[in-house]
CSV table of C-alpha atoms and ligand atoms in Angstrom, one decimal:
chain,number,residue,atom,x,y,z
A,28,MET,CA,0.0,0.2,-0.2
A,29,TYR,CA,1.2,3.3,-0.9
A,30,LYS,CA,0.9,6.6,0.9
A,31,LEU,CA,1.6,10.2,0.1
A,32,VAL,CA,3.8,12.5,2.3
A,33,ILE,CA,3.6,16.0,2.4
A,34,GLN,CA,5.8,18.6,3.7
A,35,GLY,CA,3.0,21.8,4.1
A,36,GLY,CA,3.7,25.5,3.7
A,37,ARG,CA,5.5,26.2,0.1
A,38,PRO,CA,3.3,27.9,-2.3
A,39,LEU,CA,3.0,26.7,-5.4
A,40,LYS,CA,4.8,28.2,-8.3
A,41,GLY,CA,5.7,27.2,-12.1
A,42,THR,CA,3.6,25.7,-15.0
A,43,ILE,CA,2.2,22.3,-15.7
A,44,ARG,CA,0.0,20.8,-18.5
A,45,ALA,CA,-3.2,19.3,-17.5
A,46,SER,CA,-4.1,15.7,-18.7
A,47,GLY,CA,-7.0,14.7,-21.0
A,48,SER,CA,-10.0,14.3,-19.2
A,49,LYS,CA,-11.2,11.0,-17.4
A,50,ASN,CA,-14.9,11.2,-17.6
A,51,SER,CA,-14.8,12.5,-21.5
A,52,SER,CA,-12.4,8.9,-21.7
A,53,LEU,CA,-15.0,7.0,-20.5
A,54,PRO,CA,-17.9,7.2,-22.5
A,55,ILE,CA,-15.9,7.4,-25.4
A,56,LEU,CA,-13.9,4.1,-24.7
A,57,PHE,CA,-17.4,2.4,-24.3
A,58,ALA,CA,-18.8,3.9,-27.5
A,59,SER,CA,-16.3,2.1,-29.4
A,60,ILE,CA,-18.4,-0.5,-28.8
A,61,LEU,CA,-21.2,1.3,-31.2
A,62,ALA,CA,-18.3,1.5,-34.1
A,63,ASP,CA,-17.7,-1.2,-37.0
A,64,GLY,CA,-14.0,-0.3,-36.7
A,65,PRO,CA,-11.3,0.6,-34.3
A,66,LEU,CA,-11.2,3.9,-32.4
A,67,THR,CA,-7.8,5.8,-32.2
A,68,LEU,CA,-7.9,8.3,-29.1
A,69,SER,CA,-5.3,10.5,-28.1
A,70,ASN,CA,-4.9,12.6,-24.7
A,71,THR,CA,-6.5,10.1,-23.2
A,72,PRO,CA,-5.0,10.4,-19.2
A,73,HIS,CA,-3.0,7.1,-17.7
A,74,LEU,CA,-5.3,6.4,-14.6
A,75,GLY,CA,-7.0,3.7,-12.9
A,76,ASP,CA,-10.6,4.2,-14.0
A,77,ILE,CA,-9.0,4.0,-17.8
A,78,SER,CA,-6.9,0.9,-17.5
A,79,THR,CA,-10.3,-0.8,-15.6
A,80,THR,CA,-12.2,0.4,-18.8
A,81,ILE,CA,-10.1,-1.4,-21.2
A,82,ARG,CA,-10.0,-4.7,-19.0
A,83,LEU,CA,-13.9,-4.7,-19.2
A,84,LEU,CA,-13.9,-4.0,-22.8
A,85,MET,CA,-10.8,-6.8,-23.5
A,86,ASP,CA,-12.7,-9.5,-21.6
A,87,MET,CA,-15.4,-8.7,-23.7
A,88,GLY,CA,-13.2,-9.5,-27.0
A,89,ALA,CA,-11.8,-5.8,-27.6
A,90,LYS,CA,-8.4,-5.7,-29.2
A,91,PHE,CA,-6.5,-2.9,-27.6
A,92,ILE,CA,-2.8,-1.3,-28.5
A,93,LEU,CA,-1.5,1.4,-26.8
A,94,GLU,CA,0.6,3.1,-29.6
A,95,SER,CA,4.0,4.8,-29.3
A,96,ASN,CA,2.7,8.2,-29.2
A,97,SER,CA,0.6,7.3,-26.5
A,98,ALA,CA,-2.7,7.1,-28.1
A,99,LEU,CA,-5.1,4.3,-27.6
A,100,PHE,CA,-6.1,2.0,-30.5
A,101,ILE,CA,-9.2,0.2,-29.4
A,102,ASP,CA,-11.3,-2.0,-31.5
A,103,SER,CA,-14.2,-3.3,-29.8
A,104,SER,CA,-16.4,-3.9,-33.4
A,105,GLU,CA,-16.4,-7.5,-32.9
A,106,LEU,CA,-17.2,-8.5,-28.8
A,107,THR,CA,-17.5,-12.2,-28.2
A,108,ASN,CA,-18.6,-11.8,-25.0
A,109,LEU,CA,-21.5,-9.5,-24.0
A,110,VAL,CA,-20.9,-9.6,-20.5
A,111,ALA,CA,-19.6,-6.7,-17.9
A,112,ASP,CA,-18.3,-8.9,-15.2
A,113,TYR,CA,-18.6,-7.8,-11.6
A,114,ASN,CA,-15.3,-8.3,-10.7
A,115,LEU,CA,-14.2,-5.0,-12.8
A,116,VAL,CA,-17.6,-3.1,-12.3
A,117,LYS,CA,-17.8,-3.5,-8.7
A,118,THR,CA,-14.2,-1.2,-8.9
A,119,MET,CA,-15.6,1.6,-11.3
A,120,ARG,CA,-19.4,2.9,-11.4
A,121,ALA,CA,-18.9,4.3,-14.8
A,122,SER,CA,-19.1,0.1,-16.2
A,123,ILE,CA,-22.6,1.0,-16.7
A,124,LEU,CA,-21.7,3.1,-19.6
A,125,ALA,CA,-21.2,-0.6,-21.5
A,126,LEU,CA,-25.1,-1.3,-21.2
A,127,GLY,CA,-26.0,1.0,-23.9
A,128,PRO,CA,-24.1,0.4,-26.7
A,129,MET,CA,-23.8,-3.3,-26.4
A,130,LEU,CA,-27.6,-3.4,-26.5
A,131,ALA,CA,-27.8,-0.9,-29.5
A,132,LYS,CA,-24.9,-3.2,-31.1
A,133,TYR,CA,-25.8,-6.5,-30.5
A,134,GLY,CA,-29.7,-6.4,-28.7
A,135,GLU,CA,-28.6,-7.8,-25.7
A,136,ALA,CA,-26.3,-7.0,-22.8
A,137,LYS,CA,-25.4,-8.5,-18.9
A,138,VAL,CA,-24.1,-5.7,-17.2
A,139,SER,CA,-23.3,-5.9,-13.2
A,140,LEU,CA,-25.1,-4.2,-11.4
A,141,PRO,CA,-22.3,-1.4,-9.7
A,142,GLY,CA,-22.0,-1.9,-5.9
A,143,GLY,CA,-22.1,0.5,-2.9
A,144,CYS,CA,-20.5,4.0,-3.4
A,145,ALA,CA,-18.7,6.0,-0.7
A,146,ILE,CA,-20.4,9.2,-2.2
A,147,GLY,CA,-24.3,8.5,-2.0
A,148,SER,CA,-26.5,5.3,-2.9
A,149,ARG,CA,-26.1,6.3,-6.6
A,150,PRO,CA,-28.9,4.3,-8.0
A,151,ILE,CA,-29.0,3.2,-11.9
A,152,ASN,CA,-33.1,3.8,-12.4
A,153,PHE,CA,-32.8,6.4,-15.1
A,154,HIS,CA,-30.2,4.4,-17.5
A,155,LEU,CA,-33.2,1.5,-17.2
A,156,LYS,CA,-36.3,3.5,-17.5
A,157,ALA,CA,-35.1,5.3,-20.4
A,158,LEU,CA,-34.0,1.9,-22.2
A,159,ARG,CA,-37.0,0.3,-21.3
A,160,GLU,CA,-38.7,3.2,-22.8
A,161,LEU,CA,-36.5,2.7,-26.1
A,162,GLY,CA,-37.9,-0.9,-26.3
A,163,ALA,CA,-35.2,-2.6,-24.3
A,164,LYS,CA,-36.9,-5.8,-22.2
A,165,ILE,CA,-34.9,-5.4,-19.0
A,166,GLU,CA,-35.0,-8.1,-15.7
A,167,VAL,CA,-32.5,-7.5,-12.6
A,168,LYS,CA,-31.7,-10.7,-10.9
A,169,ASN,CA,-28.7,-12.2,-9.3
A,170,GLY,CA,-26.9,-9.0,-9.1
A,171,TYR,CA,-26.8,-8.3,-13.1
A,172,ILE,CA,-29.0,-6.4,-15.3
A,173,TYR,CA,-30.3,-8.4,-18.2
A,174,ALA,CA,-31.0,-6.7,-21.8
A,175,LYS,CA,-32.6,-7.6,-24.9
A,176,ALA,CA,-33.9,-5.6,-27.5
A,177,GLU,CA,-34.6,-7.0,-31.2
A,178,LYS,CA,-34.2,-3.1,-32.3
A,179,LEU,CA,-34.5,0.1,-30.2
A,180,THR,CA,-36.9,2.9,-31.3
A,181,GLY,CA,-35.9,6.3,-30.8
A,182,LYS,CA,-38.6,8.4,-28.6
A,183,ASN,CA,-38.9,11.2,-26.2
A,184,ILE,CA,-37.2,10.5,-23.1
A,185,TYR,CA,-37.8,12.9,-19.9
A,186,PHE,CA,-35.3,12.8,-17.4
A,187,ASP,CA,-36.7,13.7,-14.0
A,188,GLN,CA,-33.1,14.7,-12.9
A,189,VAL,CA,-30.2,16.1,-14.8
A,190,THR,CA,-27.9,12.6,-14.9
A,191,VAL,CA,-24.6,12.9,-16.9
A,192,THR,CA,-24.0,9.1,-17.4
A,193,SER,CA,-27.7,8.1,-18.0
A,194,THR,CA,-27.7,10.6,-20.3
A,195,GLU,CA,-24.7,9.5,-22.1
A,196,ASN,CA,-26.2,6.0,-21.8
A,197,ILE,CA,-28.9,6.6,-23.9
A,198,VAL,CA,-26.9,8.9,-26.4
A,199,MET,CA,-25.3,6.2,-27.2
A,200,ALA,CA,-28.4,3.7,-27.3
A,201,ALA,CA,-30.2,6.1,-29.6
A,202,THR,CA,-27.5,6.7,-32.1
A,203,LEU,CA,-28.2,3.0,-33.6
A,204,ALA,CA,-32.1,3.4,-32.9
A,205,SER,CA,-34.5,3.4,-35.6
A,206,GLY,CA,-36.2,7.0,-35.7
A,207,THR,CA,-35.4,10.0,-33.7
A,208,THR,CA,-34.9,10.0,-29.8
A,209,ILE,CA,-35.1,13.2,-28.1
A,210,ILE,CA,-34.0,13.6,-24.8
A,211,HIS,CA,-35.4,16.3,-22.3
A,212,ASN,CA,-33.5,17.5,-19.3
A,213,ALA,CA,-30.3,16.2,-20.9
A,214,ALA,CA,-27.1,16.7,-19.0
A,215,GLN,CA,-25.1,19.9,-20.4
A,216,GLU,CA,-22.1,19.4,-18.8
A,217,PRO,CA,-18.9,19.5,-21.4
A,218,GLU,CA,-18.0,15.8,-21.0
A,219,VAL,CA,-21.7,15.1,-22.6
A,220,SER,CA,-20.9,17.2,-25.3
A,221,GLU,CA,-17.6,15.7,-26.0
A,222,LEU,CA,-19.2,12.0,-26.4
A,223,CYS,CA,-21.6,13.5,-28.8
A,224,ASN,CA,-18.4,15.4,-30.6
A,225,CYS,CA,-16.8,11.8,-31.1
A,226,LEU,CA,-20.0,10.0,-32.2
A,227,ASN,CA,-20.9,12.4,-34.6
A,228,LYS,CA,-17.3,12.1,-36.1
A,229,MET,CA,-18.5,8.5,-36.1
A,230,GLY,CA,-21.3,9.0,-38.2
A,231,ALA,CA,-23.9,9.6,-35.7
A,232,LYS,CA,-26.9,12.4,-36.2
A,233,ILE,CA,-26.8,14.3,-33.1
A,234,SER,CA,-27.9,18.0,-32.4
A,235,GLY,CA,-28.7,20.2,-29.5
A,236,ILE,CA,-25.4,19.0,-28.2
A,237,GLY,CA,-24.5,20.8,-24.9
A,238,THR,CA,-28.1,22.1,-24.3
A,239,SER,CA,-30.4,20.4,-22.4
A,240,ILE,CA,-32.6,19.1,-25.5
A,241,ILE,CA,-30.6,16.3,-27.4
A,242,LYS,CA,-31.5,15.0,-30.6
A,243,ILE,CA,-30.4,11.9,-32.0
A,244,THR,CA,-31.5,10.4,-35.3
A,245,GLY,CA,-30.5,6.9,-35.7
A,246,VAL,CA,-28.2,5.6,-38.6
A,247,LYS,CA,-27.5,2.3,-39.7
A,248,ASN,CA,-23.7,2.0,-38.4
A,249,LEU,CA,-21.0,3.9,-37.2
A,250,THR,CA,-17.2,4.1,-37.8
A,251,GLY,CA,-13.9,4.0,-36.3
A,252,VAL,CA,-12.3,7.1,-35.8
A,253,SER,CA,-9.4,9.2,-34.2
A,254,TYR,CA,-10.4,11.7,-31.7
A,255,SER,CA,-8.3,13.4,-29.1
A,256,VAL,CA,-10.0,13.9,-25.9
A,257,CYS,CA,-10.6,17.6,-24.3
A,258,PRO,CA,-8.6,18.4,-20.9
A,259,ASP,CA,-9.7,17.5,-17.7
A,260,ARG,CA,-11.4,20.2,-15.9
A,261,ILE,CA,-11.5,18.8,-12.5
A,262,GLU,CA,-7.6,18.1,-12.9
A,263,ILE,CA,-7.4,21.6,-13.9
A,264,GLY,CA,-9.7,23.3,-11.4
A,265,THR,CA,-7.6,21.3,-8.6
A,266,TYR,CA,-4.2,22.5,-9.1
A,267,LEU,CA,-5.7,25.9,-9.5
A,268,VAL,CA,-7.3,25.3,-5.8
A,269,ALA,CA,-3.9,24.0,-5.1
A,270,ALA,CA,-1.9,27.5,-6.0
A,271,ALA,CA,-4.8,29.2,-4.6
A,272,ILE,CA,-4.8,27.5,-1.2
A,273,THR,CA,-0.8,28.0,-1.0
A,274,GLN,CA,-0.8,31.4,-1.9
A,275,GLY,CA,0.7,30.6,-5.0
A,276,SER,CA,1.3,31.4,-8.7
A,277,ILE,CA,0.6,28.8,-11.7
A,278,THR,CA,0.2,28.5,-15.2
A,279,ILE,CA,-2.0,25.5,-16.7
A,280,LYS,CA,-1.2,24.5,-20.2
A,281,ASN,CA,-3.8,22.6,-22.2
A,282,THR,CA,-6.8,23.7,-20.8
A,283,MET,CA,-10.5,24.6,-22.0
A,284,PRO,CA,-11.1,28.0,-19.7
A,285,GLN,CA,-15.0,28.3,-20.8
A,286,SER,CA,-15.3,24.3,-19.1
A,287,LEU,CA,-14.4,25.9,-15.9
A,288,LEU,CA,-16.3,29.2,-15.7
A,289,SER,CA,-18.0,28.4,-12.5
A,290,THR,CA,-14.7,27.5,-10.9
A,291,LEU,CA,-12.7,30.6,-12.2
A,292,ASP,CA,-15.7,32.8,-11.0
A,293,LYS,CA,-15.2,31.2,-7.6
A,294,LEU,CA,-11.7,31.3,-7.3
A,295,THR,CA,-12.0,35.3,-8.5
A,296,GLU,CA,-14.0,35.6,-5.5
A,297,ALA,CA,-11.8,34.4,-3.4
A,298,GLY,CA,-9.0,36.8,-4.4
A,299,ALA,CA,-7.5,35.2,-7.3
A,300,GLU,CA,-6.0,37.0,-10.1
A,301,ILE,CA,-6.9,35.1,-13.0
A,302,SER,CA,-6.1,35.6,-17.0
A,303,THR,CA,-7.0,32.9,-19.8
A,304,THR,CA,-5.9,32.3,-23.3
A,305,LYS,CA,-7.4,30.3,-25.6
A,306,ASP,CA,-5.9,27.3,-24.0
A,307,SER,CA,-4.2,28.1,-20.9
A,308,ILE,CA,-5.1,29.5,-17.5
A,309,THR,CA,-2.9,31.7,-15.2
A,310,LEU,CA,-3.9,32.3,-11.3
A,311,ASP,CA,-1.7,34.3,-9.1
A,312,MET,CA,-2.7,35.0,-5.3
A,313,LYS,CA,-0.3,38.0,-4.9
A,314,GLY,CA,0.6,36.3,-1.7
A,315,LYS,CA,-2.3,36.4,-0.3
A,316,ARG,CA,-4.8,34.5,2.1
A,317,PRO,CA,-8.1,33.4,0.3
A,318,LYS,CA,-11.4,35.0,1.4
A,319,ALA,CA,-14.2,32.4,1.9
A,320,VAL,CA,-16.9,31.9,-0.5
A,321,ASN,CA,-20.2,30.3,-0.4
A,322,ILE,CA,-20.6,27.1,-2.7
A,323,GLU,CA,-23.6,25.3,-4.1
A,324,THR,CA,-23.0,22.5,-6.1
A,325,GLY,CA,-25.6,21.7,-8.9
A,326,ALA,CA,-25.6,20.2,-12.8
A,327,HIS,CA,-23.6,22.5,-15.3
A,328,PRO,CA,-23.4,25.2,-15.7
A,329,ASP,CA,-23.5,25.6,-12.0
A,330,PHE,CA,-20.4,24.5,-9.5
A,331,PRO,CA,-19.3,20.9,-10.3
A,332,THR,CA,-19.8,18.5,-7.5
A,333,ASP,CA,-16.4,17.3,-8.2
A,334,MET,CA,-14.8,20.7,-7.1
A,335,GLN,CA,-16.8,20.7,-3.6
A,336,ALA,CA,-14.4,19.0,-1.6
A,337,GLN,CA,-11.4,21.0,-3.0
A,338,PHE,CA,-13.3,24.2,-2.3
A,339,THR,CA,-14.1,22.7,1.3
A,340,ALA,CA,-10.1,22.9,1.8
A,341,LEU,CA,-9.6,26.3,0.3
A,342,ASN,CA,-12.8,27.8,2.8
A,343,ALA,CA,-10.9,25.9,5.9
A,344,ILE,CA,-8.2,28.3,6.1
A,345,ALA,CA,-9.9,31.1,4.1
A,346,ASP,CA,-10.5,34.4,5.8
A,347,GLY,CA,-13.9,34.6,6.7
A,348,HIS,CA,-17.2,31.9,7.4
A,349,CYS,CA,-18.9,30.5,4.5
A,350,SER,CA,-21.8,27.5,3.7
A,351,ILE,CA,-20.8,24.5,1.1
A,352,THR,CA,-24.1,23.3,-0.1
A,353,GLU,CA,-23.9,19.8,-1.5
A,354,ASN,CA,-26.9,19.3,-4.0
A,355,ILE,CA,-25.9,16.2,-6.0
A,356,PHE,CA,-24.9,13.6,-4.0
A,357,GLU,CA,-26.3,12.7,-0.4
A,358,ASN,CA,-22.7,11.8,1.0
A,359,ARG,CA,-20.1,13.5,-0.5
A,360,PHE,CA,-18.8,15.4,2.4
A,361,MET,CA,-16.3,12.3,3.7
A,362,HIS,CA,-13.2,14.7,3.7
A,363,VAL,CA,-14.9,16.9,6.4
A,364,PRO,CA,-13.9,15.1,9.8
A,365,GLU,CA,-10.5,14.2,8.1
A,366,LEU,CA,-10.4,18.3,7.8
A,367,VAL,CA,-11.6,18.5,11.3
A,368,ARG,CA,-8.5,16.4,12.6
A,369,MET,CA,-6.4,18.9,11.0
A,370,GLY,CA,-8.0,21.8,12.7
A,371,ALA,CA,-10.6,22.9,10.2
A,372,ASN,CA,-13.4,24.5,11.9
A,373,LEU,CA,-16.3,22.7,9.7
A,374,THR,CA,-19.9,21.6,10.7
A,375,ILE,CA,-22.0,19.4,9.0
A,376,GLU,CA,-25.7,20.4,8.8
A,377,GLY,CA,-27.8,18.7,6.8
A,378,ASN,CA,-26.6,18.9,2.9
A,379,THR,CA,-24.2,22.0,4.1
A,380,ILE,CA,-21.2,22.4,5.7
A,381,VAL,CA,-20.6,25.7,7.9
A,382,CYS,CA,-17.0,26.9,7.6
A,383,LYS,CA,-15.5,29.5,9.6
A,384,GLY,CA,-12.2,29.9,8.3
A,385,VAL,CA,-9.1,29.2,10.3
A,386,LYS,CA,-5.4,31.0,10.0
A,387,SER,CA,-3.9,27.4,9.6
A,388,LEU,CA,-4.3,23.7,9.5
A,389,THR,CA,-1.5,21.3,10.9
A,390,GLY,CA,-0.5,18.0,9.3
A,391,ALA,CA,-2.0,14.6,10.7
A,392,HIS,CA,-2.1,11.3,9.3
A,393,LEU,CA,-5.2,11.1,7.1
A,394,ILE,CA,-6.9,8.4,5.2
A,395,ALA,CA,-8.3,9.1,1.5
A,396,SER,CA,-12.1,7.4,1.0
A,397,ASP,CA,-13.3,8.6,-2.6
A,398,LEU,CA,-11.8,10.8,-5.5
A,399,ARG,CA,-12.2,14.1,-4.9
A,400,ALA,CA,-12.1,14.2,-1.0
A,401,SER,CA,-8.8,12.6,-1.2
A,402,ALA,CA,-7.9,15.3,-3.6
A,403,SER,CA,-9.1,17.6,-1.0
A,404,LEU,CA,-6.8,16.3,1.8
A,405,VAL,CA,-3.8,16.5,-1.0
A,406,LEU,CA,-4.5,20.3,-0.8
A,407,ALA,CA,-5.1,20.8,3.1
A,408,GLY,CA,-1.4,19.1,3.3
A,409,LEU,CA,0.2,21.1,0.6
A,410,VAL,CA,-0.7,24.4,3.3
A,411,ALA,CA,-0.7,22.7,6.5
A,412,GLU,CA,1.9,23.4,9.0
A,413,GLY,CA,4.1,20.0,9.3
A,414,THR,CA,3.8,16.5,7.9
A,415,THR,CA,0.4,15.2,6.4
A,416,LYS,CA,0.6,11.3,5.6
A,417,ILE,CA,-2.5,9.9,3.2
A,418,ASP,CA,-3.4,6.5,3.0
A,419,ARG,CA,-5.2,4.6,0.5
A,420,VAL,CA,-3.5,6.9,-2.4
A,421,TYR,CA,-5.4,4.4,-4.8
A,422,HIS,CA,-8.6,6.4,-4.8
A,423,LEU,CA,-6.3,9.4,-6.4
A,424,ASP,CA,-5.0,6.9,-8.8
A,425,ARG,CA,-8.1,6.6,-10.2
A,426,GLY,CA,-8.7,10.5,-11.2
A,427,TYR,CA,-5.2,12.4,-11.0
A,428,GLU,CA,-2.3,11.1,-13.4
A,429,THR,CA,1.2,11.6,-12.0
A,430,ILE,CA,-0.3,13.9,-9.2
A,431,GLU,CA,3.1,14.1,-7.3
A,432,GLU,CA,5.0,14.7,-10.1
A,433,LYS,CA,2.9,17.4,-11.3
A,434,LEU,CA,2.9,19.0,-7.4
A,435,LYS,CA,6.7,18.8,-7.2
A,436,LEU,CA,6.8,20.3,-10.6
A,437,LEU,CA,5.0,23.3,-9.0
A,438,GLY,CA,7.5,23.2,-5.9
A,439,ALA,CA,5.3,21.0,-3.7
A,440,GLN,CA,7.6,18.7,-1.1
A,441,ILE,CA,5.4,15.5,-1.8
A,442,GLU,CA,6.9,11.6,-2.2
A,443,ARG,CA,4.9,8.4,-2.6
A,444,VAL,CA,5.9,6.3,-0.1
A,445,GLN,CA,5.6,2.5,0.6
A,446,ASP,CA,4.5,0.8,3.6
B,523,LIG,N1,-29.3,9.3,-10.2
B,523,LIG,C1,-30.8,8.5,-9.9
B,523,LIG,N2,-30.9,7.4,-10.7
B,523,LIG,C2,-29.8,7.3,-11.7
B,523,LIG,C3,-29.0,8.3,-12.2
B,523,LIG,C4,-28.2,9.3,-11.1
B,523,LIG,O1,-31.5,8.6,-8.8
B,523,LIG,O2,-30.3,6.1,-12.4
B,523,LIG,C5,-29.0,10.3,-9.3
B,523,LIG,C6,-27.7,10.4,-8.6
B,523,LIG,O3,-27.4,9.7,-7.5
B,523,LIG,C7,-27.2,11.3,-8.1
B,523,LIG,C8,-28.0,12.3,-9.6
B,523,LIG,O4,-28.7,11.5,-10.0
B,523,LIG,O5,-27.7,12.0,-6.8
B,523,LIG,C9,-26.7,12.8,-10.5
B,523,LIG,O6,-25.9,11.8,-10.8
B,523,LIG,P1,-25.1,11.5,-12.2
B,523,LIG,O7,-26.2,10.7,-12.7
B,523,LIG,O8,-25.3,12.6,-12.8
B,523,LIG,O9,-23.6,11.1,-11.9
B,523,LIG,P2,-23.0,9.9,-12.6
B,523,LIG,O10,-23.5,9.7,-13.9
B,523,LIG,O11,-23.1,8.6,-11.8
B,523,LIG,C10,-21.1,11.9,-13.5
B,523,LIG,C11,-19.6,12.1,-13.1
B,523,LIG,C12,-19.2,11.6,-11.6
B,523,LIG,C13,-19.9,13.3,-11.1
B,523,LIG,C14,-21.3,13.4,-11.6
B,523,LIG,C15,-22.1,14.6,-11.4
B,523,LIG,C16,-18.3,10.0,-14.8
B,523,LIG,C17,-18.2,8.6,-15.0
B,523,LIG,N3,-19.0,10.5,-13.5
B,523,LIG,O12,-21.3,10.7,-12.9
B,523,LIG,O13,-17.9,11.9,-11.5
B,523,LIG,O14,-19.4,13.8,-9.9
B,523,LIG,O15,-21.5,13.0,-13.0
B,523,LIG,O16,-21.6,15.4,-12.4
B,523,LIG,O17,-18.4,11.0,-15.9
B,523,LIG,C18,-15.8,11.8,-10.8
B,523,LIG,O18,-15.0,11.9,-11.4
B,523,LIG,O19,-15.1,12.0,-9.0
B,523,LIG,C19,-17.5,11.8,-10.5
B,523,LIG,C20,-17.5,11.2,-9.3
């Protein structure tokens, strides 16, 4: 087991390059099931969840090559085993994204139900309801979803709640359905748009991309393409908070600033000076302590739940009082007790954290619980006095490519050590 050991108190300075987006790469990898040829993907990050997806696809019969220029070549055009097995699905909930494409291409799928999750119960009822509306017969038994459909048929789909992977699953299923599907209350997250753009390149007919009404007209087949995945807005946001919390100044290249507007607004409100170019973001705290900022998470373009834990760390040492309200997941406060152990003054009241900023935190031995909670502990460790040790860093490795290398490049004192 590895742990991260951080000596806090150094302002981050310098330039790094953002990695490709995890949550864009995952649905696009699953979209390879729909194609009649291989997909060549560049700018995909080297992460635990990407490896799990590739293993899952290979388990179903996909062929995979990591090309010398670090592009991924994945040929899922002739699957031989239409089963997403529990042993892989249990480690990554996004495996549910195999369901829509398998059903659309092969007319059947058996996908393990994802198990429990640290951030909430995360049911999959919206995925199943919408697929049934497209004509799928679905049975859930023995921990598996058994789905069959001779032919999916386009319909009007209304989601009761904005849901990212359900929108992605239905978009993928609808690309090969007969007729037109219109998704109402669709997720507008940039990762959904990325998937739609890639599918259109593969020959799909999708319009309304980036809006709450997505229209998909089914086509007979999709082809393999080359596609470059967009930068990871949550990774970028996390490093920007790392600079803000340490009163530093950094530039991140390979970004898409327009995908992070709510995060950049909150950082500006916290006192950061931010400038952007077409593909880079520079943040300078001018050596000042951040100011407390109220946070309320929501579906895009509102403030992302995936940045809530990082802003909790920032607010913990900010000047002033604030509230942080989590509206997407019911249990996404696992970082709070650990931050309190470092001296933060945080109280949970329902789905809100009441935060009274303290001048400093002290290093402690901490346990990482889920991906973004772990990131918030790293951020707290970077600003804390003394040494912070974080156990269970495998959570971080699911979503942050070479995190300690990037932080070291920015001047942080951080090491990965084995027990
Ligand atoms: N929901 C249901 N039923 C469903 C689907 C969702 O009740 O069938 C609820 C969820 O429980 C939640 C809300 O709807 O309360 C929204 O969940 P959503 O479906 O949007 O989440 P997701 O698609 O499972 C993706 C990201 C998450 C990110 C959320 C919200 C991927 C692979 N995962 O999850 O990313 O937090 O959208 O933006 O894209 C992360 O990267 O750390 C992460 C958790």
